[in-house]
């Protein structure tokens, strides 16, 4: 059998690791500049922590871990004979790989609430796993880069996250991204004024597809979900919702004047928009999008989604929102929070497509010591120890191979200097240093060699 890896996973070459590290370091640097602290949580959690938090579809995509030992011995015979996979799974699997970083973070906050200083600003960059169908930009194992603030209801946090997105994408050279913003209260208000409060989720899920499937198919989906023709007629203005952000807010204010919750949503959005207008953005565009309806199961205020620059066919490269009671699922009530995520893998693909990766230097030694035999190697290793103590990256070619092979190795790895040590060098207590770019060779004692390589 040929060796292979599971679908939806990837190997990363040294160059790819260097490029991914560049993205992650850029994001982490911005997180810390904005005052966020890092935490990490386990790769797997108790199944009870994860199950039931992502809806039926999300639960289906969670990778379950079989119990160790004879896991079938404790399974109910009736469940096994009935092939009731749902009930059998709960008996043979007590743990699961994390599906995202948000629910583990909520668990962390509740578990460590007495040690945390609120408002708590945390960031987390770790892999997550989903048993999803792999496709471009969607993998079964991928990294999430999350930042959240819990313990504050201030709308300045929403303003800060928009500035954070703008800072990161500007530093990456990914200019003219579009940060879309909406508010759950506005969506609730629209459902209220058209008489579809009980169909809020169905209404907003259909509306969210407007830019993907078009007006007619959205209307058909709404009708199929039991939303009346009269309600759909009332919502027609949203299908051609144009103008500046302030013009859109004015239209929404007019449409939602009879809805207290909808009016509150417009006020919150206006505060954020006006603040960003005053503060300015480096390169991103902020756009009010009333069709944006991600994460409605837990978002209660602002909703964010970031689109790549025009011309790049890619789903969202970031998103997030405000949640008023995420920690409530673990018993800690009324802790408001807001957070965003950066889609590392999609950002990588966008940077690659636009040719925006800088030439990244792969980890390599500055100097390679040629191997001429046991005595020469021992002499070289003593010098290498001294160089490494001075933070000079140094390497010995491990085999006593032909000179040509050792020089080819240095050239292929683009090592700039080679040290040649033979019996003459040992006798004179010196080293022959060759510059692999210019071809120039000079002899130095150890002190001079360190100085030259520094």
Coordinates of C-alpha atoms in Angstrom, one line a residue:
X1 CA 0.0 0.0 0.0
X2 CA 1.2 3.5 -0.8
X3 CA 1.3 5.8 2.3
X4 CA -1.4 8.4 2.4
X5 CA -3.1 10.9 4.7
X6 CA -6.9 11.2 5.5
X7 CA -9.0 13.4 3.2
X8 CA -9.2 17.0 4.4
X9 CA -5.8 17.0 6.0
X10 CA -2.4 18.2 4.6
X11 CA 1.3 17.9 5.0
X12 CA 3.2 21.2 5.0
X13 CA 6.6 21.7 3.4
X14 CA 9.2 23.9 5.0
X15 CA 8.2 26.8 2.8
X16 CA 4.5 26.4 3.7
X17 CA 5.3 26.2 7.4
X18 CA 7.3 29.4 7.1
X19 CA 4.5 31.2 5.3
X20 CA 1.9 30.0 7.8
X21 CA 4.1 31.0 10.7
X22 CA 4.4 34.5 9.0
X23 CA 0.6 34.8 9.0
X24 CA 0.2 33.5 12.5
X25 CA 3.0 35.7 13.9
X26 CA 1.4 38.8 12.2
X27 CA -2.0 38.0 13.7
X28 CA -0.5 37.2 17.2
X29 CA 1.5 40.4 17.2
X30 CA -1.7 42.4 16.4
X31 CA -3.6 40.5 19.1
X32 CA -1.0 41.4 21.7
X33 CA -0.7 45.0 20.5
X34 CA -4.5 45.3 21.2
X35 CA -4.1 43.9 24.7
X36 CA -5.1 40.2 24.3
X37 CA -3.5 37.4 26.3
X38 CA -2.9 33.9 25.0
X39 CA -4.5 30.8 26.4
X40 CA -4.5 27.2 25.1
X41 CA -7.1 24.4 25.7
X42 CA -6.8 20.6 25.1
X43 CA -7.2 19.2 21.6
X44 CA -10.1 17.0 22.9
X45 CA -12.8 17.8 25.4
X46 CA -15.4 15.7 27.2
X47 CA -18.2 15.0 24.8
X48 CA -20.7 16.6 27.2
X49 CA -18.8 19.9 26.8
X50 CA -19.1 19.9 23.0
X51 CA -22.3 18.1 22.1
X52 CA -25.5 20.1 21.9
X53 CA -23.7 23.4 21.4
X54 CA -23.6 23.6 17.6
X55 CA -27.0 22.5 16.5
X56 CA -27.8 19.1 15.0
X57 CA -25.6 19.7 11.9
X58 CA -22.6 20.7 14.1
X59 CA -23.0 17.7 16.4
X60 CA -22.9 15.5 13.3
X61 CA -19.5 17.0 12.3
X62 CA -17.8 16.4 15.6
X63 CA -15.0 13.8 15.6
X64 CA -15.7 11.3 18.4
X65 CA -12.9 9.5 20.2
X66 CA -13.5 5.8 21.1
X67 CA -13.0 4.9 24.8
X68 CA -9.8 3.0 25.4
X69 CA -9.8 -0.7 26.1
X70 CA -12.8 -3.0 25.2
X71 CA -15.1 -0.1 24.5
X72 CA -18.0 -2.4 23.2
X73 CA -18.2 -4.4 26.4
X74 CA -20.2 -1.6 28.1
X75 CA -22.5 -0.9 25.2
X76 CA -26.2 -1.9 25.5
X77 CA -26.9 -5.0 23.5
X78 CA -30.3 -3.6 22.3
X79 CA -28.6 -0.5 20.9
X80 CA -26.1 -2.6 19.1
X81 CA -28.7 -5.0 17.6
X82 CA -30.9 -2.0 16.6
X83 CA -27.8 -0.3 15.1
X84 CA -28.8 2.8 17.0
X85 CA -25.6 4.7 16.3
X86 CA -26.6 7.8 18.3
X87 CA -27.2 5.9 21.5
X88 CA -24.3 3.5 21.0
X89 CA -21.9 6.4 20.4
X90 CA -22.7 7.9 23.8
X91 CA -21.8 4.6 25.5
X92 CA -18.5 4.0 23.6
X93 CA -17.2 7.5 23.3
X94 CA -16.8 10.0 26.2
X95 CA -14.4 12.4 24.5
X96 CA -14.3 14.3 21.2
X97 CA -11.9 16.5 19.2
X98 CA -12.8 20.2 19.6
X99 CA -15.0 21.6 16.8
X100 CA -14.0 25.2 17.4
X101 CA -12.3 27.4 20.0
X102 CA -15.3 29.3 21.2
X103 CA -17.1 26.6 23.3
X104 CA -13.8 25.4 24.9
X105 CA -13.1 29.1 25.7
X106 CA -16.6 29.4 27.4
X107 CA -15.8 26.3 29.4
X108 CA -12.4 27.8 30.3
X109 CA -13.9 31.1 31.5
X110 CA -16.4 29.3 33.8
X111 CA -13.9 26.8 35.1
X112 CA -11.3 29.6 35.9
X113 CA -13.7 32.5 36.7
X114 CA -12.1 33.1 40.1
X115 CA -8.6 33.5 38.6
X116 CA -9.6 35.7 35.7
X117 CA -9.6 39.5 35.7
X118 CA -12.7 40.8 33.9
X119 CA -13.1 42.1 31.2
X120 CA -10.9 39.2 30.0
X121 CA -9.3 39.6 26.6
X122 CA -7.9 36.3 25.3
X123 CA -6.6 35.1 22.0
X124 CA -6.1 31.5 20.9
X125 CA -4.4 30.0 17.9
X126 CA -4.9 26.2 17.7
X127 CA -6.1 23.5 15.4
X128 CA -9.8 22.3 15.3
X129 CA -11.4 19.3 13.6
X130 CA -14.6 18.9 11.7
X131 CA -15.9 15.8 9.8
X132 CA -16.9 18.0 6.9
X133 CA -16.8 17.4 3.2
X134 CA -13.4 18.7 2.0
X135 CA -13.3 21.4 -0.7
X136 CA -11.2 24.4 -1.6
X137 CA -10.6 26.4 1.5
X138 CA -12.4 23.9 3.7
X139 CA -10.5 21.1 5.6
X140 CA -11.2 18.6 8.3
X141 CA -8.2 19.8 10.3
X142 CA -7.5 23.5 10.3
X143 CA -6.3 26.3 12.6
X144 CA -8.5 29.0 14.1
X145 CA -7.1 32.3 15.3
X146 CA -9.7 33.7 17.7
X147 CA -9.8 36.8 19.9
X148 CA -12.6 37.4 22.4
X149 CA -13.5 39.9 25.2
X150 CA -15.8 38.6 27.9
X151 CA -17.2 40.7 30.8
X152 CA -17.9 43.9 28.9
X153 CA -21.0 45.2 27.1
X154 CA -19.2 48.3 25.7
X155 CA -19.7 48.9 22.0
X156 CA -16.1 50.1 21.9
X157 CA -15.1 46.5 21.8
X158 CA -16.9 46.1 18.4
X159 CA -15.0 49.2 17.2
X160 CA -11.7 47.7 18.4
X161 CA -12.4 44.4 16.5
X162 CA -13.0 46.3 13.2
X163 CA -9.7 48.1 13.8
X164 CA -8.0 44.8 14.6
X165 CA -9.2 43.3 11.3
X166 CA -8.0 46.4 9.5
X167 CA -4.6 46.3 11.2
X168 CA -3.9 42.6 10.5
X169 CA -5.0 42.6 6.8
X170 CA -3.1 45.9 6.2
X171 CA 0.1 44.3 7.7
X172 CA -0.3 41.2 5.5
X173 CA -0.6 43.5 2.4
X174 CA -4.2 42.2 1.9
X175 CA -5.7 45.6 1.0
X176 CA -9.3 46.5 0.2
X177 CA -10.9 43.7 2.2
X178 CA -14.5 44.3 3.1
X179 CA -15.6 44.1 6.7
X180 CA -19.4 43.4 6.6
X181 CA -21.3 44.3 9.7
X182 CA -24.9 43.6 10.8
X183 CA -26.8 43.3 14.1
X184 CA -28.9 40.5 15.4
X185 CA -31.4 43.0 16.9
X186 CA -32.0 44.5 13.4
X187 CA -32.8 41.0 12.0
X188 CA -35.1 40.3 14.9
X189 CA -36.8 43.8 14.3
X190 CA -37.3 43.1 10.6
X191 CA -38.9 39.7 11.4
X192 CA -41.1 41.5 14.0
X193 CA -42.4 44.2 11.6
X194 CA -43.2 41.8 8.8
X195 CA -45.0 39.4 11.3
X196 CA -42.5 36.6 11.1
X197 CA -41.1 36.5 14.6
X198 CA -41.6 32.8 15.0
X199 CA -39.8 32.2 11.7
X200 CA -36.7 34.3 12.6
X201 CA -34.1 31.6 11.9
X202 CA -35.8 30.4 8.7
X203 CA -36.2 34.0 7.5
X204 CA -32.6 35.1 8.2
X205 CA -31.0 31.9 6.9
X206 CA -32.8 32.4 3.6
X207 CA -31.9 36.1 3.5
X208 CA -28.2 35.3 4.2
X209 CA -28.2 33.4 0.8
X210 CA -29.2 36.5 -1.2
X211 CA -25.8 37.1 -2.8
X212 CA -25.3 33.4 -3.5
X213 CA -28.6 32.2 -5.0
X214 CA -30.5 35.5 -5.9
X215 CA -33.8 37.1 -5.0
X216 CA -36.2 34.6 -6.6
X217 CA -34.7 31.5 -4.9
X218 CA -34.6 33.3 -1.6
X219 CA -38.3 34.2 -1.9
X220 CA -39.1 30.6 -2.8
X221 CA -37.2 29.3 0.2
X222 CA -39.0 31.7 2.5
X223 CA -42.4 30.5 1.1
X224 CA -41.3 26.9 1.5
X225 CA -40.5 27.6 5.2
X226 CA -44.0 29.0 5.8
X227 CA -43.2 32.7 5.6
X228 CA -46.3 34.5 4.1
X229 CA -46.3 36.3 0.8
X230 CA -47.4 39.5 2.7
X231 CA -44.3 39.3 4.9
X232 CA -42.1 38.7 1.8
X233 CA -43.7 41.7 0.2
X234 CA -42.8 43.9 3.2
X235 CA -39.2 42.8 3.1
X236 CA -38.7 43.7 -0.6
X237 CA -36.6 46.8 0.1
X238 CA -33.9 44.6 1.6
X239 CA -33.4 42.8 -1.7
X240 CA -32.1 46.0 -3.3
X241 CA -30.5 47.6 -0.2
X242 CA -28.0 50.2 -1.6
X243 CA -26.4 53.5 -0.6
X244 CA -23.8 54.5 2.0
X245 CA -23.7 53.0 5.4
X246 CA -25.5 56.1 6.9
X247 CA -28.1 56.0 4.2
X248 CA -28.7 52.3 4.9
X249 CA -29.1 53.1 8.6
X250 CA -31.6 55.9 7.8
X251 CA -33.7 53.4 5.8
X252 CA -33.5 50.8 8.5
X253 CA -34.5 53.3 11.1
X254 CA -37.6 54.2 9.1
X255 CA -38.4 50.5 8.5
X256 CA -38.0 49.5 12.1
X257 CA -39.6 52.5 13.9
X258 CA -42.3 50.3 15.4
X259 CA -39.8 47.7 16.7
X260 CA -38.1 48.5 20.0
X261 CA -35.5 45.8 19.5
X262 CA -34.9 46.8 15.9
X263 CA -34.4 50.4 16.8
X264 CA -31.9 49.4 19.5
X265 CA -30.0 47.5 16.9
X266 CA -29.9 50.5 14.5
X267 CA -28.6 52.7 17.4
X268 CA -25.8 50.2 18.2
X269 CA -24.8 49.9 14.6
X270 CA -24.8 53.7 14.2
X271 CA -22.4 54.1 17.2
X272 CA -20.0 51.7 15.6
X273 CA -20.2 53.2 12.1
X274 CA -19.8 56.8 13.4
X275 CA -16.9 55.8 15.6
X276 CA -15.1 54.2 12.6
X277 CA -15.9 57.2 10.5
X278 CA -14.1 59.4 13.1
X279 CA -11.1 57.0 13.6
X280 CA -10.6 55.9 10.0
X281 CA -9.3 52.6 8.6
X282 CA -5.9 51.9 7.0
X283 CA -7.1 49.8 4.0
X284 CA -10.3 47.9 4.8
X285 CA -13.9 48.9 3.8
X286 CA -16.7 48.8 6.4
X287 CA -20.1 47.9 4.9
X288 CA -23.5 47.5 6.5
X289 CA -25.0 44.2 5.2
X290 CA -28.5 43.5 6.5
X291 CA -28.4 40.0 4.8
X292 CA -25.5 38.9 7.1
X293 CA -26.9 36.3 9.5
X294 CA -24.1 34.0 10.6
X295 CA -24.1 32.4 14.1
X296 CA -27.7 33.3 15.0
X297 CA -27.8 30.4 17.5
X298 CA -25.6 32.5 19.9
X299 CA -25.0 36.0 18.5
X300 CA -27.1 38.6 20.1
X301 CA -25.7 41.9 18.8
X302 CA -23.1 42.8 16.2
X303 CA -22.3 40.2 13.5
X304 CA -19.1 40.4 11.5
X305 CA -17.8 38.8 8.3
X306 CA -14.7 39.7 6.3
X307 CA -14.5 39.2 2.5
X308 CA -11.3 39.0 0.5
X309 CA -10.5 41.7 -2.0
X310 CA -12.7 41.7 -5.2
X311 CA -11.6 39.3 -7.8
X312 CA -10.6 36.6 -5.4
X313 CA -13.1 33.7 -5.3
X314 CA -13.0 32.7 -1.7
X315 CA -15.5 32.4 1.2
X316 CA -15.2 34.6 4.2
X317 CA -11.7 35.0 5.6
X318 CA -12.9 36.1 9.1
X319 CA -16.0 36.5 11.1
X320 CA -17.5 36.9 14.6
X321 CA -20.0 38.8 16.7
X322 CA -21.5 39.7 20.1
X323 CA -22.9 37.1 22.4
X324 CA -24.7 38.0 25.6
X325 CA -24.7 34.6 27.4
X326 CA -22.3 32.1 25.8
X327 CA -21.0 31.0 29.3
X328 CA -24.6 30.4 30.4
X329 CA -24.4 27.0 28.7
X330 CA -22.0 26.1 31.6
X331 CA -23.9 27.8 34.3
X332 CA -22.2 31.3 34.4
X333 CA -25.1 33.6 33.5
X334 CA -25.1 37.1 32.0
X335 CA -21.4 37.4 31.0
X336 CA -21.5 39.3 27.8
X337 CA -18.8 38.9 25.2
X338 CA -17.7 39.7 21.7
X339 CA -15.2 37.9 19.5
X340 CA -13.8 37.4 16.0
X341 CA -11.9 34.7 14.2
X342 CA -9.3 34.8 11.4
X343 CA -9.5 32.1 8.8
X344 CA -5.8 31.1 8.6
X345 CA -6.1 28.6 5.8
X346 CA -8.3 30.8 3.6
X347 CA -6.0 33.8 4.2
X348 CA -3.1 31.7 3.1
X349 CA -4.8 30.8 -0.2
X350 CA -5.7 34.4 -0.8
X351 CA -2.2 35.6 -0.2
X352 CA -0.9 32.9 -2.4
X353 CA -3.3 33.7 -5.2
X354 CA -2.5 37.4 -5.1
X355 CA 1.3 36.7 -4.9
X356 CA 1.6 38.6 -1.6
X357 CA 3.9 36.2 0.3
X358 CA 7.3 37.8 0.9
X359 CA 10.3 35.6 0.3
X360 CA 10.6 33.8 3.6
X361 CA 14.0 32.6 4.7
X362 CA 13.7 29.0 5.8
X363 CA 15.6 28.0 9.0
X364 CA 19.1 27.1 8.0
X365 CA 22.6 27.4 9.4
X366 CA 24.8 30.4 8.6
X367 CA 27.8 28.2 8.4
X368 CA 28.4 24.5 7.4
X369 CA 31.6 22.7 8.7
X370 CA 32.9 20.2 6.2
X371 CA 33.6 16.7 7.5
X372 CA 37.1 15.4 6.7
X373 CA 37.3 12.6 9.3
X374 CA 37.2 11.8 13.0
X375 CA 40.0 14.1 14.2
X376 CA 38.9 17.0 12.0
X377 CA 35.3 16.5 13.1
X378 CA 36.2 16.6 16.8
X379 CA 38.1 19.9 16.2
X380 CA 35.2 21.3 14.2
X381 CA 32.6 20.3 16.9
X382 CA 34.5 22.2 19.6
X383 CA 34.3 25.3 17.4
X384 CA 30.6 24.7 16.6
X385 CA 29.8 24.7 20.3
X386 CA 31.5 28.1 20.7
X387 CA 29.7 29.5 17.7
X388 CA 26.3 28.3 18.9
X389 CA 27.0 29.8 22.3
X390 CA 27.3 33.1 20.4
X391 CA 23.9 32.4 18.6
X392 CA 25.5 31.7 15.3
X393 CA 23.6 28.9 13.6
X394 CA 26.1 26.2 12.8
X395 CA 26.0 22.7 11.4
X396 CA 28.4 19.8 10.7
X397 CA 27.9 17.7 7.6
X398 CA 27.4 14.4 9.3
X399 CA 29.1 12.0 6.9
X400 CA 32.8 11.9 5.7
X401 CA 31.6 12.2 2.1
X402 CA 33.3 13.6 -1.0
X403 CA 33.9 17.3 -1.0
X404 CA 31.7 17.9 -4.0
X405 CA 28.7 16.3 -2.2
X406 CA 29.2 18.4 0.9
X407 CA 29.5 21.6 -1.2
X408 CA 26.4 20.7 -3.2
X409 CA 24.5 20.3 0.1
X410 CA 25.5 23.8 1.2
X411 CA 24.5 25.3 -2.2
X412 CA 21.1 23.5 -2.2
X413 CA 20.3 24.8 1.3
X414 CA 21.7 28.2 0.4
X415 CA 24.1 28.2 3.4
X416 CA 26.2 31.3 2.9
X417 CA 29.5 30.1 4.5
X418 CA 31.5 26.8 4.7
X419 CA 34.3 26.1 7.1
X420 CA 37.1 23.7 5.9
X421 CA 39.2 22.0 8.6
X422 CA 42.1 19.8 7.6
X423 CA 45.3 18.7 9.3
X424 CA 47.0 22.0 8.4
X425 CA 44.2 24.0 10.0
X426 CA 44.4 21.9 13.2
X427 CA 48.1 22.3 13.3
X428 CA 47.8 26.1 13.0
X429 CA 44.8 26.3 15.3
X430 CA 42.8 28.1 12.6
X431 CA 39.8 27.7 10.2
X432 CA 39.4 28.2 6.5
X433 CA 36.2 30.2 5.8
X434 CA 34.7 30.1 2.4
X435 CA 32.1 32.6 1.2
X436 CA 29.8 30.5 -1.0
X437 CA 28.5 33.6 -2.8
X438 CA 31.7 35.3 -3.7
X439 CA 34.0 32.2 -3.6
X440 CA 36.5 34.1 -1.4
X441 CA 38.5 32.1 1.2
X442 CA 40.3 33.4 4.3
X443 CA 42.0 31.8 7.3
X444 CA 40.9 32.8 10.9
X445 CA 41.6 31.8 14.4
X446 CA 38.4 31.0 16.5
X447 CA 38.0 34.5 17.9
X448 CA 38.3 36.0 14.4
X449 CA 36.0 33.4 12.9
X450 CA 33.2 34.3 15.5
X451 CA 33.7 38.0 14.8
X452 CA 33.6 37.5 11.0
X453 CA 30.4 35.3 11.1
X454 CA 28.7 37.8 13.5

